Coordinates of C-alpha atoms in Angstrom, one line a residue:
X268 CA -9.8 2.2 -15.8
X269 CA -7.9 5.3 -16.7
X270 CA -8.7 7.5 -19.7
X271 CA -5.8 6.4 -21.7
X272 CA -7.0 2.8 -21.3
X273 CA -10.5 3.8 -22.4
X274 CA -9.0 5.4 -25.5
X275 CA -7.0 2.3 -26.2
X276 CA -9.1 -0.5 -27.7
X277 CA -6.8 -3.3 -26.6
X278 CA -8.3 -3.7 -23.1
X279 CA -12.0 -3.5 -24.0
X280 CA -11.4 -5.8 -27.0
X281 CA -9.7 -8.3 -24.8
X282 CA -12.6 -8.2 -22.3
X283 CA -15.0 -9.0 -25.0
X284 CA -12.8 -11.9 -26.1
X285 CA -12.6 -13.2 -22.6
X286 CA -16.4 -13.1 -22.3
X287 CA -17.0 -15.0 -25.5
X288 CA -13.9 -17.4 -25.8
X289 CA -13.9 -20.2 -23.4
X290 CA -10.2 -20.8 -23.5
X291 CA -9.4 -17.1 -23.1
X292 CA -11.8 -16.9 -20.1
X293 CA -9.9 -19.7 -18.3
X294 CA -6.8 -17.6 -18.0
X295 CA -7.9 -14.0 -18.7
X296 CA -6.4 -12.7 -15.4
X297 CA -2.9 -13.7 -16.6
X298 CA -3.0 -11.9 -19.9
X299 CA -0.6 -9.0 -20.5
X300 CA -3.6 -7.2 -22.1
X301 CA -5.4 -7.5 -18.8
X302 CA -3.1 -7.6 -15.8
X303 CA -1.7 -4.1 -16.0
X304 CA -5.3 -2.8 -15.6
X305 CA -6.9 -5.1 -13.0
X306 CA -4.5 -7.9 -11.8
X307 CA -1.3 -6.0 -11.0
X308 CA -1.5 -6.0 -7.2
X309 CA 1.8 -7.5 -5.8
X310 CA 2.6 -9.7 -2.9
X311 CA 3.7 -6.9 -0.5
X312 CA 0.5 -4.9 -1.2
X313 CA -1.4 -8.1 -0.5
X314 CA 0.2 -8.3 2.9
X315 CA -0.6 -4.7 3.6
X316 CA -4.3 -5.2 2.6
X317 CA -4.5 -8.2 4.9
X318 CA -3.2 -6.1 7.8
X319 CA -6.0 -3.6 7.1
X320 CA -8.6 -6.4 6.8
X321 CA -7.6 -7.6 10.3
X322 CA -9.2 -4.5 11.7
X323 CA -12.6 -6.0 10.9
X324 CA -13.0 -9.3 12.8
X325 CA -16.3 -10.2 11.0
X326 CA -14.6 -10.0 7.6
X327 CA -11.5 -11.7 8.8
X328 CA -13.5 -14.7 9.9
X329 CA -14.9 -15.1 6.4
X330 CA -11.6 -14.9 4.7
X331 CA -11.8 -18.4 3.2
X332 CA -15.1 -17.6 1.5
X333 CA -13.5 -14.8 -0.5
X334 CA -11.3 -17.4 -2.3
X335 CA -14.2 -17.8 -4.7
X336 CA -12.8 -14.8 -6.5
X337 CA -9.7 -16.8 -7.4
X338 CA -11.7 -19.7 -8.8
X339 CA -12.1 -18.3 -12.3
X340 CA -9.7 -16.6 -14.7
X341 CA -6.5 -18.2 -13.6
X342 CA -5.1 -15.4 -11.4
X343 CA -1.6 -15.4 -10.0
X344 CA -1.9 -16.4 -6.4
X345 CA 0.6 -16.4 -3.5
X346 CA 0.9 -18.6 -0.5
X347 CA 0.5 -16.1 2.4
X348 CA 0.7 -17.4 6.0
X349 CA -3.1 -17.0 6.1
X350 CA -3.8 -18.9 2.9
X351 CA -3.4 -18.8 -0.9
X352 CA -4.8 -15.7 -2.5
X353 CA -4.5 -13.4 -5.4
X354 CA -3.4 -10.0 -4.0
X355 CA -6.1 -8.4 -6.1
X356 CA -8.7 -10.4 -4.2
X357 CA -7.3 -9.1 -1.0
X358 CA -7.7 -5.6 -2.2
X359 CA -11.4 -6.3 -2.9
X360 CA -11.7 -7.8 0.6
X361 CA -10.0 -4.7 2.1
X362 CA -12.6 -2.4 0.4
X363 CA -15.4 -4.7 1.7
X364 CA -14.0 -4.4 5.2
X365 CA -14.4 -0.6 4.9
X366 CA -17.9 -0.8 3.4
X367 CA -19.0 -3.2 6.1
X368 CA -19.3 -0.3 8.4
X369 CA -22.5 0.5 6.5
X370 CA -25.7 -1.6 6.6
X371 CA -25.6 -2.9 3.0
X372 CA -28.1 -5.7 3.3
X373 CA -31.0 -5.2 0.8
X374 CA -29.6 -1.9 -0.5
X375 CA -29.1 -0.6 -4.0
X376 CA -25.5 -0.4 -4.9
X377 CA -23.7 1.1 -8.0
X378 CA -20.2 0.4 -9.0
X379 CA -18.5 2.7 -11.6
X380 CA -15.7 0.8 -13.3
X381 CA -16.5 -2.7 -12.0
X382 CA -13.6 -4.5 -13.7
X383 CA -14.5 -8.2 -14.2
X384 CA -16.9 -8.2 -11.2
X385 CA -14.4 -9.0 -8.5
X386 CA -15.7 -6.5 -6.0
X387 CA -19.2 -7.7 -6.4
X388 CA -18.2 -11.3 -6.1
X389 CA -16.4 -10.6 -2.8
X390 CA -19.2 -8.4 -1.5
X391 CA -21.7 -11.2 -2.2
X392 CA -19.9 -13.5 0.3
X393 CA -20.9 -11.1 3.0
X394 CA -24.3 -9.6 2.2
X395 CA -27.0 -9.8 -0.4
X396 CA -27.9 -6.3 -1.7
X397 CA -31.3 -5.5 -3.3
X398 CA -29.7 -4.6 -6.5
X399 CA -26.2 -4.1 -8.0
X400 CA -25.5 -1.8 -10.9
X401 CA -22.4 -1.9 -13.0
X402 CA -21.4 1.1 -15.1
X403 CA -18.6 0.5 -17.6
X404 CA -17.7 0.1 -21.3
X405 CA -20.0 -2.3 -23.2
X406 CA -17.2 -4.9 -23.8
X407 CA -16.3 -4.9 -20.1
X408 CA -19.9 -5.3 -19.1
X409 CA -20.0 -8.5 -21.2
X410 CA -17.1 -10.0 -19.1
X411 CA -18.8 -9.0 -15.9
X412 CA -22.0 -10.8 -16.9
X413 CA -20.0 -13.9 -17.8
X414 CA -18.0 -13.9 -14.6
X415 CA -21.0 -13.4 -12.4
X416 CA -23.1 -16.0 -14.1
X417 CA -20.2 -18.6 -13.9
X418 CA -20.0 -17.9 -10.2
X419 CA -23.8 -18.3 -9.9
X420 CA -24.2 -14.9 -8.3
X421 CA -26.9 -13.7 -10.7
X422 CA -29.7 -14.3 -8.2
X423 CA -30.4 -10.6 -7.5
X424 CA -31.4 -7.6 -9.7
X425 CA -28.3 -6.8 -11.7
X426 CA -28.1 -3.8 -14.0
X427 CA -25.4 -3.2 -16.6
X428 CA -25.2 0.3 -17.9
X429 CA -23.0 1.5 -20.8
X430 CA -21.0 4.4 -19.5
X431 CA -21.7 6.2 -22.8
X432 CA -25.5 5.9 -22.4
X433 CA -26.2 6.4 -18.8
X434 CA -29.6 7.0 -17.2
X435 CA -30.2 8.8 -13.9
X436 CA -29.5 6.3 -11.1
X437 CA -30.6 6.6 -7.5
X438 CA -28.8 4.4 -5.0
X439 CA -27.8 3.8 -1.4
X440 CA -24.1 3.5 -2.2
X441 CA -21.8 4.3 -5.1
X442 CA -18.4 2.6 -5.3
X443 CA -15.6 3.6 -7.6
X444 CA -12.0 2.6 -7.0
X445 CA -9.4 4.0 -9.5
X446 CA -12.1 4.5 -12.1
X447 CA -14.1 7.7 -12.1
X448 CA -11.0 9.6 -11.1
X449 CA -9.3 8.3 -14.2
X450 CA -11.9 9.8 -16.6
X451 CA -11.8 13.2 -18.2
X452 CA -13.8 16.0 -16.6
X453 CA -16.6 15.7 -19.2
X454 CA -17.2 12.1 -18.3
X455 CA -16.9 12.8 -14.6
X456 CA -19.6 15.5 -14.9
X457 CA -21.9 12.8 -16.3
X458 CA -21.2 10.4 -13.4
X459 CA -21.5 13.2 -10.8
X460 CA -24.9 14.5 -12.1
X461 CA -26.5 11.1 -12.9
X462 CA -25.2 9.0 -10.0
X463 CA -23.0 10.6 -7.3
X464 CA -25.5 13.4 -6.5
X465 CA -28.2 10.8 -6.2
X466 CA -26.3 8.4 -3.9
X467 CA -26.9 8.4 -0.1
X468 CA -23.3 7.1 0.5
X469 CA -20.1 7.0 -1.5
X470 CA -16.8 5.2 -1.4
X471 CA -14.3 6.5 -4.0
X472 CA -10.6 6.0 -4.3
X473 CA -9.4 9.0 -6.2
X474 CA -6.1 8.7 -8.2
X475 CA -5.7 11.8 -10.3
X476 CA -5.1 11.4 -14.1
X477 CA -6.6 13.9 -16.4
X478 CA -10.0 14.8 -14.8
X479 CA -10.7 17.2 -11.9
X480 CA -8.2 17.5 -9.0
X481 CA -9.6 16.1 -5.8
X482 CA -10.8 19.4 -4.3
X483 CA -12.6 20.4 -7.5
X484 CA -14.1 16.9 -7.8
X485 CA -15.5 17.1 -4.3
X486 CA -16.9 20.5 -4.9
X487 CA -18.8 19.3 -8.0
X488 CA -20.3 16.3 -6.1
X489 CA -22.0 18.8 -3.7
X490 CA -21.6 16.1 -1.0
X491 CA -20.3 16.7 2.4
X492 CA -17.5 14.2 2.2
X493 CA -14.7 12.9 4.4
X494 CA -11.2 12.7 3.0
X495 CA -8.9 9.9 4.1
X496 CA -5.5 8.8 3.2
X497 CA -5.6 5.6 1.1
X498 CA -4.7 2.7 3.4
X499 CA -2.5 1.1 2.4
X500 CA -1.1 3.9 0.2
X501 CA -0.7 2.6 -3.4
X502 CA -0.1 6.0 -5.0
X503 CA 1.5 9.1 -3.6
X504 CA -1.6 11.3 -4.4
X505 CA -4.3 8.7 -3.8
X506 CA -7.2 9.9 -1.6
X507 CA -10.2 8.0 -0.3
X508 CA -13.4 10.0 -0.1
X509 CA -16.5 8.9 1.6
X510 CA -19.9 10.2 2.5

C-alpha cells in the first residue's frame, strides 16, 4: 500500500466494509476501490510469474492447491494453459517459490502490508509456520482476519498489529512486497527499528515512492543484504532485497 493510499480513506474504509458486509465480501476483489491496490496484476504478468514458478519444482507440483486463494472475494481469473487462476494469486505463488529456499516450517513470520491475507493463504498450502504476524492499517487487519477465518487457516498463532501502534517484534522472516517502500521515511524508521533489525531473514520488494531511496533504506536496516532485480520486472526501479 503506498503512502498516498494510506492518506486516502477510500481503501481502508472499503476493507472494513468487505470485512463486515457479507455481500461486499463475496466480490470485494472486483471493486474499483480495491483492484487498483491489490488485484491489478494482468494476464501477461501472470504468465511471467508462472515461468518464474517453474524454477521451483516442489512449488509447481502444488499449483492446484494454491487455487484456494481464488475461492473467496470473486477475483478475475484467466484460463491459462496450466489452469484457471487470478494473476494476483500467481504473484503470491511466485513469492512463495522464492521464500521456499528457506526452511520456513515452524518459524515466526511477519508480513508488513499483508493485503487481504493472500500471501499467507498461499504460503499455508506449503508450510505451517509457528506464528504469522500481520502489520497493517486497522481496517485492513479486519479484512485479513475475516479472509483467514473463512479459509479455515486460523489454526496457528496469528498476530494483527496496527501499524500506528507497533510493538518490538522478533522474527525469523519479514516479508514486505510493495508496502514498506511505499511509506514515508518516518514510518519506515519505525518498521526498521521494531521489525527489520530484529529479523533473521528478509524478503522485500522495494518500489520507491516517497520514503528512502533503496541505498539509504538498506543502510538504515543495518543488514548485510543482497540486491536482486525484480523478476519478473513490474516497475522500472523495483528492486528485491533479501538477507
